[in-house]
Amino acid sequence: EAEVAQSPRYKITEKSQAVAFWCDPISGHATLYWYRQILGQGPELLVQFQDESVVDDSQLPKDRFSAERLKGVDSTLKIQPAELGDSAMYLCASSLSGELAFFGPGTRLTVL
Amino acid sequence: RKEVEQDPGPFNVPEGATVAFNCTYSNSASQSFFWYRQDCRKEPKLLMSVYSSGNEDGRFTAQLNRASQYISLLIRDSKLSDSATYLCAVTFYKLIFGSGTRLLVRP
């Protein structure tokens, strides 16, 4: 069964350091989402790609976060510099049609 | 007002009980609707899509009420393994989630 891959699964970093997360969507899925989920809350959309183009990044803190999907396949989300409040689960999801989405296992980030 | 709202619960029910969750959405032009299940510290997994005509999958029934802008999930004959957080999700050019409703099924 096709799955969304994410790495690393866990990341511990100190504040002010840079971190990067990687996502490989299900093959053929043109839509890719990055979400942030704080414990006890629902996933919050950070950025949505359609192929290599950003469709929505209205909730992405652009002063420190960046995302790219250069060839329209895998994607990287970067935080620089990391802050204590960035500790959360970062989830990647992909979709064939932009609606029904399948999630990867997530990257759990702890900022010390 | 949040785009998608859910009662956070927790709903604490005995095994065998029937439990229902509601989720309201603010954008009347929303296109598609889903329920996801999320176990503790795991990723959300699709439970079922929601259609205006209603749909059923075993013990789970989902309904959409476009006029009142809410979707519902009914779980019959609750099992211990149903304990999880249930997230509703709505699309309008992007997929937006509610904050989730936590269900605890006790023996």
PDB file of N, CA and C in Angstrom, chain B residues 4-107:
ATOM      1  N   VAL B   4     -13.835  25.451  11.294  1.00  0.00           N
ATOM      2  CA  VAL B   4     -14.411  24.149  11.627  1.00  0.00           C
ATOM      3  C   VAL B   4     -14.365  23.996  13.152  1.00  0.00           C
ATOM      4  N   GLU B   5     -15.508  23.714  13.755  1.00  0.00           N
ATOM      5  CA  GLU B   5     -15.559  23.627  15.214  1.00  0.00           C
ATOM      6  C   GLU B   5     -16.114  22.290  15.671  1.00  0.00           C
ATOM      7  N   GLN B   6     -15.500  21.770  16.721  1.00  0.00           N
ATOM      8  CA  GLN B   6     -15.938  20.521  17.322  1.00  0.00           C
ATOM      9  C   GLN B   6     -15.961  20.654  18.838  1.00  0.00           C
ATOM     10  N   ASP B   7     -16.824  19.889  19.468  1.00  0.00           N
ATOM     11  CA  ASP B   7     -16.819  19.773  20.921  1.00  0.00           C
ATOM     12  C   ASP B   7     -15.595  18.937  21.299  1.00  0.00           C
ATOM     13  N   PRO B   8     -14.689  19.464  22.133  1.00  0.00           N
ATOM     14  CA  PRO B   8     -13.456  18.721  22.429  1.00  0.00           C
ATOM     15  C   PRO B   8     -13.662  17.470  23.283  1.00  0.00           C
ATOM     16  N   GLY B   9     -14.831  17.380  23.958  1.00  0.00           N
ATOM     17  CA  GLY B   9     -15.059  16.254  24.843  1.00  0.00           C
ATOM     18  C   GLY B   9     -14.211  16.398  26.104  1.00  0.00           C
ATOM     19  N   PRO B  10     -13.764  15.310  26.748  1.00  0.00           N
ATOM     20  CA  PRO B  10     -13.908  13.949  26.230  1.00  0.00           C
ATOM     21  C   PRO B  10     -15.313  13.377  26.466  1.00  0.00           C
ATOM     22  N   PHE B  11     -15.686  12.487  25.571  1.00  0.00           N
ATOM     23  CA  PHE B  11     -16.887  11.689  25.741  1.00  0.00           C
ATOM     24  C   PHE B  11     -16.429  10.374  26.383  1.00  0.00           C
ATOM     25  N   ASN B  12     -16.955  10.094  27.554  1.00  0.00           N
ATOM     26  CA  ASN B  12     -16.588   8.896  28.295  1.00  0.00           C
ATOM     27  C   ASN B  12     -17.803   7.985  28.317  1.00  0.00           C
ATOM     28  N   VAL B  13     -17.749   6.869  27.578  1.00  0.00           N
ATOM     29  CA  VAL B  13     -18.925   6.010  27.435  1.00  0.00           C
ATOM     30  C   VAL B  13     -18.557   4.573  27.743  1.00  0.00           C
ATOM     31  N   PRO B  14     -19.530   3.763  28.172  1.00  0.00           N
ATOM     32  CA  PRO B  14     -19.250   2.344  28.407  1.00  0.00           C
ATOM     33  C   PRO B  14     -19.255   1.579  27.088  1.00  0.00           C
ATOM     34  N   GLU B  15     -18.591   0.453  27.089  1.00  0.00           N
ATOM     35  CA  GLU B  15     -18.641  -0.440  25.935  1.00  0.00           C
ATOM     36  C   GLU B  15     -20.081  -0.727  25.560  1.00  0.00           C
ATOM     37  N   GLY B  16     -20.346  -0.759  24.267  1.00  0.00           N
ATOM     38  CA  GLY B  16     -21.692  -1.068  23.804  1.00  0.00           C
ATOM     39  C   GLY B  16     -22.577   0.147  23.632  1.00  0.00           C
ATOM     40  N   ALA B  17     -22.141   1.285  24.121  1.00  0.00           N
ATOM     41  CA  ALA B  17     -22.957   2.505  24.018  1.00  0.00           C
ATOM     42  C   ALA B  17     -22.941   3.048  22.593  1.00  0.00           C
ATOM     43  N   THR B  18     -23.927   3.886  22.305  1.00  0.00           N
ATOM     44  CA  THR B  18     -23.964   4.643  21.063  1.00  0.00           C
ATOM     45  C   THR B  18     -23.558   6.074  21.376  1.00  0.00           C
ATOM     46  N   VAL B  19     -22.680   6.625  20.570  1.00  0.00           N
ATOM     47  CA  VAL B  19     -22.202   7.986  20.823  1.00  0.00           C
ATOM     48  C   VAL B  19     -22.205   8.752  19.509  1.00  0.00           C
ATOM     49  N   ALA B  20     -22.507  10.038  19.596  1.00  0.00           N
ATOM     50  CA  ALA B  20     -22.568  10.874  18.397  1.00  0.00           C
ATOM     51  C   ALA B  20     -21.749  12.139  18.587  1.00  0.00           C
ATOM     52  N   PHE B  21     -21.045  12.517  17.538  1.00  0.00           N
ATOM     53  CA  PHE B  21     -20.266  13.761  17.540  1.00  0.00           C
ATOM     54  C   PHE B  21     -20.797  14.663  16.437  1.00  0.00           C
ATOM     55  N   ASN B  22     -20.785  15.950  16.703  1.00  0.00           N
ATOM     56  CA  ASN B  22     -21.130  16.921  15.680  1.00  0.00           C
ATOM     57  C   ASN B  22     -19.942  17.819  15.378  1.00  0.00           C
ATOM     58  N   CYS B  23     -19.980  18.403  14.194  1.00  0.00           N
ATOM     59  CA  CYS B  23     -18.926  19.304  13.762  1.00  0.00           C
ATOM     60  C   CYS B  23     -19.605  20.369  12.912  1.00  0.00           C
ATOM     61  N   THR B  24     -19.340  21.627  13.184  1.00  0.00           N
ATOM     62  CA  THR B  24     -19.936  22.696  12.383  1.00  0.00           C
ATOM     63  C   THR B  24     -18.856  23.381  11.552  1.00  0.00           C
ATOM     64  N   TYR B  25     -19.257  23.887  10.396  1.00  0.00           N
ATOM     65  CA  TYR B  25     -18.314  24.586   9.526  1.00  0.00           C
ATOM     66  C   TYR B  25     -18.912  25.918   9.109  1.00  0.00           C
ATOM     67  N   SER B  26     -18.034  26.891   8.863  1.00  0.00           N
ATOM     68  CA  SER B  26     -18.515  28.253   8.659  1.00  0.00           C
ATOM     69  C   SER B  26     -18.720  28.629   7.190  1.00  0.00           C
ATOM     70  N   ASN B  27     -18.032  27.948   6.274  1.00  0.00           N
ATOM     71  CA  ASN B  27     -18.099  28.311   4.862  1.00  0.00           C
ATOM     72  C   ASN B  27     -19.173  27.492   4.152  1.00  0.00           C
ATOM     73  N   SER B  28     -20.238  28.160   3.767  1.00  0.00           N
ATOM     74  CA  SER B  28     -21.352  27.442   3.143  1.00  0.00           C
ATOM     75  C   SER B  28     -20.978  26.860   1.781  1.00  0.00           C
ATOM     76  N   ALA B  29     -19.895  27.313   1.194  1.00  0.00           N
ATOM     77  CA  ALA B  29     -19.464  26.799  -0.106  1.00  0.00           C
ATOM     78  C   ALA B  29     -18.509  25.606   0.031  1.00  0.00           C
ATOM     79  N   SER B  30     -18.324  25.113   1.240  1.00  0.00           N
ATOM     80  CA  SER B  30     -17.438  23.961   1.441  1.00  0.00           C
ATOM     81  C   SER B  30     -17.873  22.801   0.559  1.00  0.00           C
ATOM     82  N   GLN B  31     -16.887  22.061   0.099  1.00  0.00           N
ATOM     83  CA  GLN B  31     -17.151  21.105  -0.982  1.00  0.00           C
ATOM     84  C   GLN B  31     -17.192  19.651  -0.528  1.00  0.00           C
ATOM     85  N   SER B  32     -16.239  19.271   0.290  1.00  0.00           N
ATOM     86  CA  SER B  32     -16.142  17.868   0.699  1.00  0.00           C
ATOM     87  C   SER B  32     -15.925  17.790   2.198  1.00  0.00           C
ATOM     88  N   PHE B  33     -16.310  16.635   2.753  1.00  0.00           N
ATOM     89  CA  PHE B  33     -16.337  16.500   4.204  1.00  0.00           C
ATOM     90  C   PHE B  33     -15.839  15.112   4.594  1.00  0.00           C
ATOM     91  N   PHE B  34     -15.064  15.076   5.683  1.00  0.00           N
ATOM     92  CA  PHE B  34     -14.460  13.803   6.075  1.00  0.00           C
ATOM     93  C   PHE B  34     -14.410  13.691   7.590  1.00  0.00           C
ATOM     94  N   TRP B  35     -14.364  12.459   8.065  1.00  0.00           N
ATOM     95  CA  TRP B  35     -14.011  12.154   9.442  1.00  0.00           C
ATOM     96  C   TRP B  35     -12.700  11.383   9.431  1.00  0.00           C
ATOM     97  N   TYR B  36     -11.770  11.822  10.283  1.00  0.00           N
ATOM     98  CA  TYR B  36     -10.512  11.133  10.495  1.00  0.00           C
ATOM     99  C   TYR B  36     -10.457  10.657  11.944  1.00  0.00           C
ATOM    100  N   ARG B  37      -9.711   9.595  12.150  1.00  0.00           N
ATOM    101  CA  ARG B  37      -9.452   9.086  13.497  1.00  0.00           C
ATOM    102  C   ARG B  37      -7.973   9.290  13.780  1.00  0.00           C
ATOM    103  N   GLN B  38      -7.674   9.746  15.001  1.00  0.00           N
ATOM    104  CA  GLN B  38      -6.275   9.930  15.381  1.00  0.00           C
ATOM    105  C   GLN B  38      -6.022   9.291  16.738  1.00  0.00           C
ATOM    106  N   ASP B  39      -5.138   8.318  16.761  1.00  0.00           N
ATOM    107  CA  ASP B  39      -4.703   7.727  18.008  1.00  0.00           C
ATOM    108  C   ASP B  39      -3.579   8.584  18.598  1.00  0.00           C
ATOM    109  N   CYS B  40      -3.382   8.423  19.907  1.00  0.00           N
ATOM    110  CA  CYS B  40      -2.435   9.273  20.628  1.00  0.00           C
ATOM    111  C   CYS B  40      -1.051   9.230  19.976  1.00  0.00           C
ATOM    112  N   ARG B  41      -0.531  10.385  19.634  1.00  0.00           N
ATOM    113  CA  ARG B  41       0.813  10.558  19.079  1.00  0.00           C
ATOM    114  C   ARG B  41       1.003   9.871  17.723  1.00  0.00           C
ATOM    115  N   LYS B  42      -0.107   9.613  17.028  1.00  0.00           N
ATOM    116  CA  LYS B  42      -0.043   9.046  15.687  1.00  0.00           C
ATOM    117  C   LYS B  42      -0.630  10.042  14.688  1.00  0.00           C
ATOM    118  N   GLU B  43      -0.479   9.720  13.405  1.00  0.00           N
ATOM    119  CA  GLU B  43      -1.054  10.600  12.399  1.00  0.00           C
ATOM    120  C   GLU B  43      -2.552  10.340  12.239  1.00  0.00           C
ATOM    121  N   PRO B  44      -3.300  11.338  11.757  1.00  0.00           N
ATOM    122  CA  PRO B  44      -4.722  11.111  11.469  1.00  0.00           C
ATOM    123  C   PRO B  44      -4.876  10.092  10.340  1.00  0.00           C
ATOM    124  N   LYS B  45      -5.900   9.241  10.473  1.00  0.00           N
ATOM    125  CA  LYS B  45      -6.196   8.271   9.415  1.00  0.00           C
ATOM    126  C   LYS B  45      -7.655   8.437   9.021  1.00  0.00           C
ATOM    127  N   LEU B  46      -7.892   8.379   7.722  1.00  0.00           N
ATOM    128  CA  LEU B  46      -9.242   8.574   7.211  1.00  0.00           C
ATOM    129  C   LEU B  46     -10.170   7.499   7.749  1.00  0.00           C
ATOM    130  N   LEU B  47     -11.279   7.942   8.307  1.00  0.00           N
ATOM    131  CA  LEU B  47     -12.312   7.025   8.776  1.00  0.00           C
ATOM    132  C   LEU B  47     -13.370   6.870   7.691  1.00  0.00           C
ATOM    133  N   MET B  48     -13.914   7.979   7.245  1.00  0.00           N
ATOM    134  CA  MET B  48     -14.903   7.921   6.170  1.00  0.00           C
ATOM    135  C   MET B  48     -15.170   9.297   5.588  1.00  0.00           C
ATOM    136  N   SER B  49     -15.604   9.294   4.346  1.00  0.00           N
ATOM    137  CA  SER B  49     -16.081  10.513   3.712  1.00  0.00           C
ATOM    138  C   SER B  49     -17.532  10.707   4.123  1.00  0.00           C
ATOM    139  N   VAL B  50     -18.035  11.926   3.984  1.00  0.00           N
ATOM    140  CA  VAL B  50     -19.398  12.246   4.403  1.00  0.00           C
ATOM    141  C   VAL B  50     -20.160  12.801   3.220  1.00  0.00           C
ATOM    142  N   TYR B  51     -21.332  12.240   2.954  1.00  0.00           N
ATOM    143  CA  TYR B  51     -22.150  12.665   1.827  1.00  0.00           C
ATOM    144  C   TYR B  51     -23.506  13.138   2.324  1.00  0.00           C
ATOM    145  N   SER B  52     -24.146  13.950   1.502  1.00  0.00           N
ATOM    146  CA  SER B  52     -25.468  14.486   1.876  1.00  0.00           C
ATOM    147  C   SER B  52     -26.481  13.378   2.106  1.00  0.00           C
ATOM    148  N   SER B  53     -26.311  12.305   1.383  1.00  0.00           N
ATOM    149  CA  SER B  53     -27.263  11.194   1.502  1.00  0.00           C
ATOM    150  C   SER B  53     -26.969  10.332   2.721  1.00  0.00           C
ATOM    151  N   GLY B  54     -25.871  10.642   3.399  1.00  0.00           N
ATOM    152  CA  GLY B  54     -25.473   9.831   4.544  1.00  0.00           C
ATOM    153  C   GLY B  54     -24.750   8.579   4.077  1.00  0.00           C
ATOM    154  N   ASN B  55     -23.841   8.118   4.886  1.00  0.00           N
ATOM    155  CA  ASN B  55     -23.167   6.876   4.547  1.00  0.00           C
ATOM    156  C   ASN B  55     -22.797   6.117   5.808  1.00  0.00           C
ATOM    157  N   GLU B  56     -22.752   4.806   5.628  1.00  0.00           N
ATOM    158  CA  GLU B  56     -22.570   3.909   6.755  1.00  0.00           C
ATOM    159  C   GLU B  56     -21.442   2.947   6.446  1.00  0.00           C
ATOM    160  N   ASP B  57     -20.627   2.675   7.474  1.00  0.00           N
ATOM    161  CA  ASP B  57     -19.557   1.697   7.332  1.00  0.00           C
ATOM    162  C   ASP B  57     -19.526   0.894   8.623  1.00  0.00           C
ATOM    163  N   GLY B  58     -20.202  -0.229   8.610  1.00  0.00           N
ATOM    164  CA  GLY B  58     -20.273  -1.050   9.807  1.00  0.00           C
ATOM    165  C   GLY B  58     -20.987  -0.325  10.934  1.00  0.00           C
ATOM    166  N   ARG B  59     -20.294  -0.101  12.019  1.00  0.00           N
ATOM    167  CA  ARG B  59     -20.905   0.547  13.189  1.00  0.00           C
ATOM    168  C   ARG B  59     -20.883   2.079  13.091  1.00  0.00           C
ATOM    169  N   PHE B  60     -20.310   2.607  12.044  1.00  0.00           N
ATOM    170  CA  PHE B  60     -20.127   4.053  11.886  1.00  0.00           C
ATOM    171  C   PHE B  60     -21.080   4.606  10.826  1.00  0.00           C
ATOM    172  N   THR B  61     -21.757   5.700  11.184  1.00  0.00           N
ATOM    173  CA  THR B  61     -22.643   6.381  10.248  1.00  0.00           C
ATOM    174  C   THR B  61     -22.309   7.863  10.242  1.00  0.00           C
ATOM    175  N   ALA B  62     -22.142   8.422   9.053  1.00  0.00           N
ATOM    176  CA  ALA B  62     -21.833   9.846   8.919  1.00  0.00           C
ATOM    177  C   ALA B  62     -22.959  10.533   8.162  1.00  0.00           C
ATOM    178  N   GLN B  63     -23.260  11.757   8.577  1.00  0.00           N
ATOM    179  CA  GLN B  63     -24.311  12.531   7.925  1.00  0.00           C
ATOM    180  C   GLN B  63     -23.817  13.944   7.681  1.00  0.00           C
ATOM    181  N   LEU B  64     -24.339  14.550   6.620  1.00  0.00           N
ATOM    182  CA  LEU B  64     -24.042  15.942   6.298  1.00  0.00           C
ATOM    183  C   LEU B  64     -25.352  16.706   6.238  1.00  0.00           C
ATOM    184  N   ASN B  65     -25.403  17.831   6.898  1.00  0.00           N
ATOM    185  CA  ASN B  65     -26.560  18.720   6.822  1.00  0.00           C
ATOM    186  C   ASN B  65     -26.065  20.060   6.295  1.00  0.00           C
ATOM    187  N   ARG B  66     -26.226  20.263   4.986  1.00  0.00           N
ATOM    188  CA  ARG B  66     -25.710  21.485   4.369  1.00  0.00           C
ATOM    189  C   ARG B  66     -26.487  22.725   4.823  1.00  0.00           C
ATOM    190  N   ALA B  67     -27.769  22.569   5.040  1.00  0.00           N
ATOM    191  CA  ALA B  67     -28.587  23.724   5.433  1.00  0.00           C
ATOM    192  C   ALA B  67     -28.123  24.294   6.770  1.00  0.00           C
ATOM    193  N   SER B  68     -27.790  23.412   7.690  1.00  0.00           N
ATOM    194  CA  SER B  68     -27.349  23.849   9.016  1.00  0.00           C
ATOM    195  C   SER B  68     -25.838  23.860   9.153  1.00  0.00           C
ATOM    196  N   GLN B  69     -25.149  23.454   8.116  1.00  0.00           N
ATOM    197  CA  GLN B  69     -23.694  23.474   8.063  1.00  0.00           C
ATOM    198  C   GLN B  69     -23.067  22.665   9.183  1.00  0.00           C
ATOM    199  N   TYR B  70     -23.482  21.412   9.300  1.00  0.00           N
ATOM    200  CA  TYR B  70     -22.799  20.548  10.238  1.00  0.00           C
ATOM    201  C   TYR B  70     -22.719  19.136   9.669  1.00  0.00           C
ATOM    202  N   ILE B  71     -21.729  18.413  10.177  1.00  0.00           N
ATOM    203  CA  ILE B  71     -21.618  17.002   9.876  1.00  0.00           C
ATOM    204  C   ILE B  71     -21.615  16.236  11.191  1.00  0.00           C
ATOM    205  N   SER B  72     -22.033  14.995  11.122  1.00  0.00           N
ATOM    206  CA  SER B  72     -22.123  14.203  12.335  1.00  0.00           C
ATOM    207  C   SER B  72     -21.513  12.826  12.112  1.00  0.00           C
ATOM    208  N   LEU B  73     -21.099  12.227  13.218  1.00  0.00           N
ATOM    209  CA  LEU B  73     -20.582  10.865  13.209  1.00  0.00           C
ATOM    210  C   LEU B  73     -21.256  10.109  14.339  1.00  0.00           C
ATOM    211  N   LEU B  74     -21.855   8.980  14.013  1.00  0.00           N
ATOM    212  CA  LEU B  74     -22.527   8.138  14.995  1.00  0.00           C
ATOM    213  C   LEU B  74     -21.765   6.822  15.081  1.00  0.00           C
ATOM    214  N   ILE B  75     -21.425   6.434  16.304  1.00  0.00           N
ATOM    215  CA  ILE B  75     -20.756   5.148  16.523  1.00  0.00           C
ATOM    216  C   ILE B  75     -21.680   4.289  17.372  1.00  0.00           C
ATOM    217  N   ARG B  76     -22.076   3.158  16.826  1.00  0.00           N
ATOM    218  CA  ARG B  76     -22.937   2.231  17.559  1.00  0.00           C
ATOM    219  C   ARG B  76     -22.094   1.128  18.178  1.00  0.00           C
ATOM    220  N   ASP B  77     -22.591   0.549  19.266  1.00  0.00           N
ATOM    221  CA  ASP B  77     -21.939  -0.593  19.909  1.00  0.00           C
ATOM    222  C   ASP B  77     -20.439  -0.312  20.112  1.00  0.00           C
ATOM    223  N   SER B  78     -20.144   0.737  20.828  1.00  0.00           N
ATOM    224  CA  SER B  78     -18.749   1.182  21.022  1.00  0.00           C
ATOM    225  C   SER B  78     -17.856   0.070  21.550  1.00  0.00           C
ATOM    226  N   LYS B  79     -16.658   0.028  21.008  1.00  0.00           N
ATOM    227  CA  LYS B  79     -15.624  -0.923  21.447  1.00  0.00           C
ATOM    228  C   LYS B  79     -14.507  -0.159  22.157  1.00  0.00           C
ATOM    229  N   LEU B  80     -13.776  -0.881  22.997  1.00  0.00           N
ATOM    230  CA  LEU B  80     -12.621  -0.261  23.655  1.00  0.00           C
ATOM    231  C   LEU B  80     -11.671   0.331  22.625  1.00  0.00           C
ATOM    232  N   SER B  81     -11.547  -0.345  21.494  1.00  0.00           N
ATOM    233  CA  SER B  81     -10.610   0.082  20.448  1.00  0.00           C
ATOM    234  C   SER B  81     -11.066   1.342  19.711  1.00  0.00           C
ATOM    235  N   ASP B  82     -12.308   1.783  19.986  1.00  0.00           N
ATOM    236  CA  ASP B  82     -12.765   3.032  19.376  1.00  0.00           C
ATOM    237  C   ASP B  82     -12.213   4.258  20.105  1.00  0.00           C
ATOM    238  N   SER B  83     -11.600   4.055  21.254  1.00  0.00           N
ATOM    239  CA  SER B  83     -11.025   5.172  22.013  1.00  0.00           C
ATOM    240  C   SER B  83      -9.954   5.858  21.169  1.00  0.00           C
ATOM    241  N   ALA B  84     -10.167   7.133  20.900  1.00  0.00           N
ATOM    242  CA  ALA B  84      -9.289   7.892  20.005  1.00  0.00           C
ATOM    243  C   ALA B  84      -9.837   9.319  19.952  1.00  0.00           C
ATOM    244  N   THR B  85      -9.153  10.152  19.170  1.00  0.00           N
ATOM    245  CA  THR B  85      -9.678  11.482  18.863  1.00  0.00           C
ATOM    246  C   THR B  85     -10.228  11.457  17.445  1.00  0.00           C
ATOM    247  N   TYR B  86     -11.423  12.007  17.290  1.00  0.00           N
ATOM    248  CA  TYR B  86     -12.080  12.029  15.988  1.00  0.00           C
ATOM    249  C   TYR B  86     -12.060  13.461  15.454  1.00  0.00           C
ATOM    250  N   LEU B  87     -11.457  13.608  14.292  1.00  0.00           N
ATOM    251  CA  LEU B  87     -11.285  14.914  13.660  1.00  0.00           C
ATOM    252  C   LEU B  87     -12.223  15.040  12.470  1.00  0.00           C
ATOM    253  N   CYS B  88     -12.946  16.139  12.394  1.00  0.00           N
ATOM    254  CA  CYS B  88     -13.675  16.378  11.154  1.00  0.00           C
ATOM    255  C   CYS B  88     -12.845  17.297  10.272  1.00  0.00           C
ATOM    256  N   ALA B  89     -13.025  17.168   8.972  1.00  0.00           N
ATOM    257  CA  ALA B  89     -12.251  17.945   8.016  1.00  0.00           C
ATOM    258  C   ALA B  89     -13.160  18.382   6.878  1.00  0.00           C
ATOM    259  N   VAL B  90     -12.914  19.582   6.395  1.00  0.00           N
ATOM    260  CA  VAL B  90     -13.762  20.211   5.393  1.00  0.00           C
ATOM    261  C   VAL B  90     -12.869  20.827   4.327  1.00  0.00           C
ATOM    262  N   THR B  91     -13.283  20.729   3.069  1.00  0.00           N
ATOM    263  CA  THR B  91     -12.480  21.354   2.021  1.00  0.00           C
ATOM    264  C   THR B  91     -13.212  22.511   1.368  1.00  0.00           C
ATOM    265  N   PHE B  92     -12.475  23.582   1.139  1.00  0.00           N
ATOM    266  CA  PHE B  92     -12.862  24.653   0.237  1.00  0.00           C
ATOM    267  C   PHE B  92     -11.552  25.130  -0.364  1.00  0.00           C
ATOM    268  N   TYR B  93     -11.076  24.430  -1.355  1.00  0.00           N
ATOM    269  CA  TYR B  93      -9.770  24.643  -1.992  1.00  0.00           C
ATOM    270  C   TYR B  93      -8.598  24.298  -1.073  1.00  0.00           C
ATOM    271  N   LYS B  94      -8.869  24.008   0.168  1.00  0.00           N
ATOM    272  CA  LYS B  94      -7.844  23.512   1.081  1.00  0.00           C
ATOM    273  C   LYS B  94      -8.541  22.675   2.142  1.00  0.00           C
ATOM    274  N   LEU B  95      -7.790  21.812   2.770  1.00  0.00           N
ATOM    275  CA  LEU B  95      -8.357  20.869   3.733  1.00  0.00           C
ATOM    276  C   LEU B  95      -8.132  21.395   5.143  1.00  0.00           C
ATOM    277  N   ILE B  96      -9.235  21.726   5.814  1.00  0.00           N
ATOM    278  CA  ILE B  96      -9.178  22.334   7.146  1.00  0.00           C
ATOM    279  C   ILE B  96      -9.767  21.369   8.163  1.00  0.00           C
ATOM    280  N   PHE B  97      -9.093  21.261   9.306  1.00  0.00           N
ATOM    281  CA  PHE B  97      -9.510  20.342  10.354  1.00  0.00           C
ATOM    282  C   PHE B  97     -10.098  21.074  11.555  1.00  0.00           C
ATOM    283  N   GLY B  98     -11.004  20.382  12.228  1.00  0.00           N
ATOM    284  CA  GLY B  98     -11.433  20.836  13.531  1.00  0.00           C
ATOM    285  C   GLY B  98     -10.403  20.442  14.580  1.00  0.00           C
ATOM    286  N   SER B  99     -10.688  20.810  15.810  1.00  0.00           N
ATOM    287  CA  SER B  99      -9.729  20.548  16.887  1.00  0.00           C
ATOM    288  C   SER B  99      -9.835  19.136  17.434  1.00  0.00           C
ATOM    289  N   GLY B 100     -10.865  18.400  17.017  1.00  0.00           N
ATOM    290  CA  GLY B 100     -10.976  17.009  17.435  1.00  0.00           C
ATOM    291  C   GLY B 100     -11.863  16.815  18.651  1.00  0.00           C
ATOM    292  N   THR B 101     -12.522  15.659  18.687  1.00  0.00           N
ATOM    293  CA  THR B 101     -13.327  15.240  19.828  1.00  0.00           C
ATOM    294  C   THR B 101     -12.735  13.955  20.361  1.00  0.00           C
ATOM    295  N   ARG B 102     -12.426  13.955  21.652  1.00  0.00           N
ATOM    296  CA  ARG B 102     -11.794  12.780  22.253  1.00  0.00           C
ATOM    297  C   ARG B 102     -12.861  11.832  22.775  1.00  0.00           C
ATOM    298  N   LEU B 103     -12.735  10.568  22.424  1.00  0.00           N
ATOM    299  CA  LEU B 103     -13.648   9.521  22.885  1.00  0.00           C
ATOM    300  C   LEU B 103     -12.890   8.522  23.747  1.00  0.00           C
ATOM    301  N   LEU B 104     -13.448   8.263  24.930  1.00  0.00           N
ATOM    302  CA  LEU B 104     -12.910   7.231  25.815  1.00  0.00           C
ATOM    303  C   LEU B 104     -13.992   6.195  26.025  1.00  0.00           C
ATOM    304  N   VAL B 105     -13.740   4.960  25.645  1.00  0.00           N
ATOM    305  CA  VAL B 105     -14.689   3.875  25.855  1.00  0.00           C
ATOM    306  C   VAL B 105     -14.166   3.026  27.002  1.00  0.00           C
ATOM    307  N   ARG B 106     -14.964   2.901  28.049  1.00  0.00           N
ATOM    308  CA  ARG B 106     -14.529   2.181  29.247  1.00  0.00           C
ATOM    309  C   ARG B 106     -15.173   0.787  29.298  1.00  0.00           C
ATOM    310  N   PRO B 107     -14.506  -0.154  29.958  1.00  0.00           N
ATOM    311  CA  PRO B 107     -15.052  -1.535  30.038  1.00  0.00           C
ATOM    312  C   PRO B 107     -16.361  -1.558  30.818  1.00  0.00           C
TER     313      PRO B 107
END
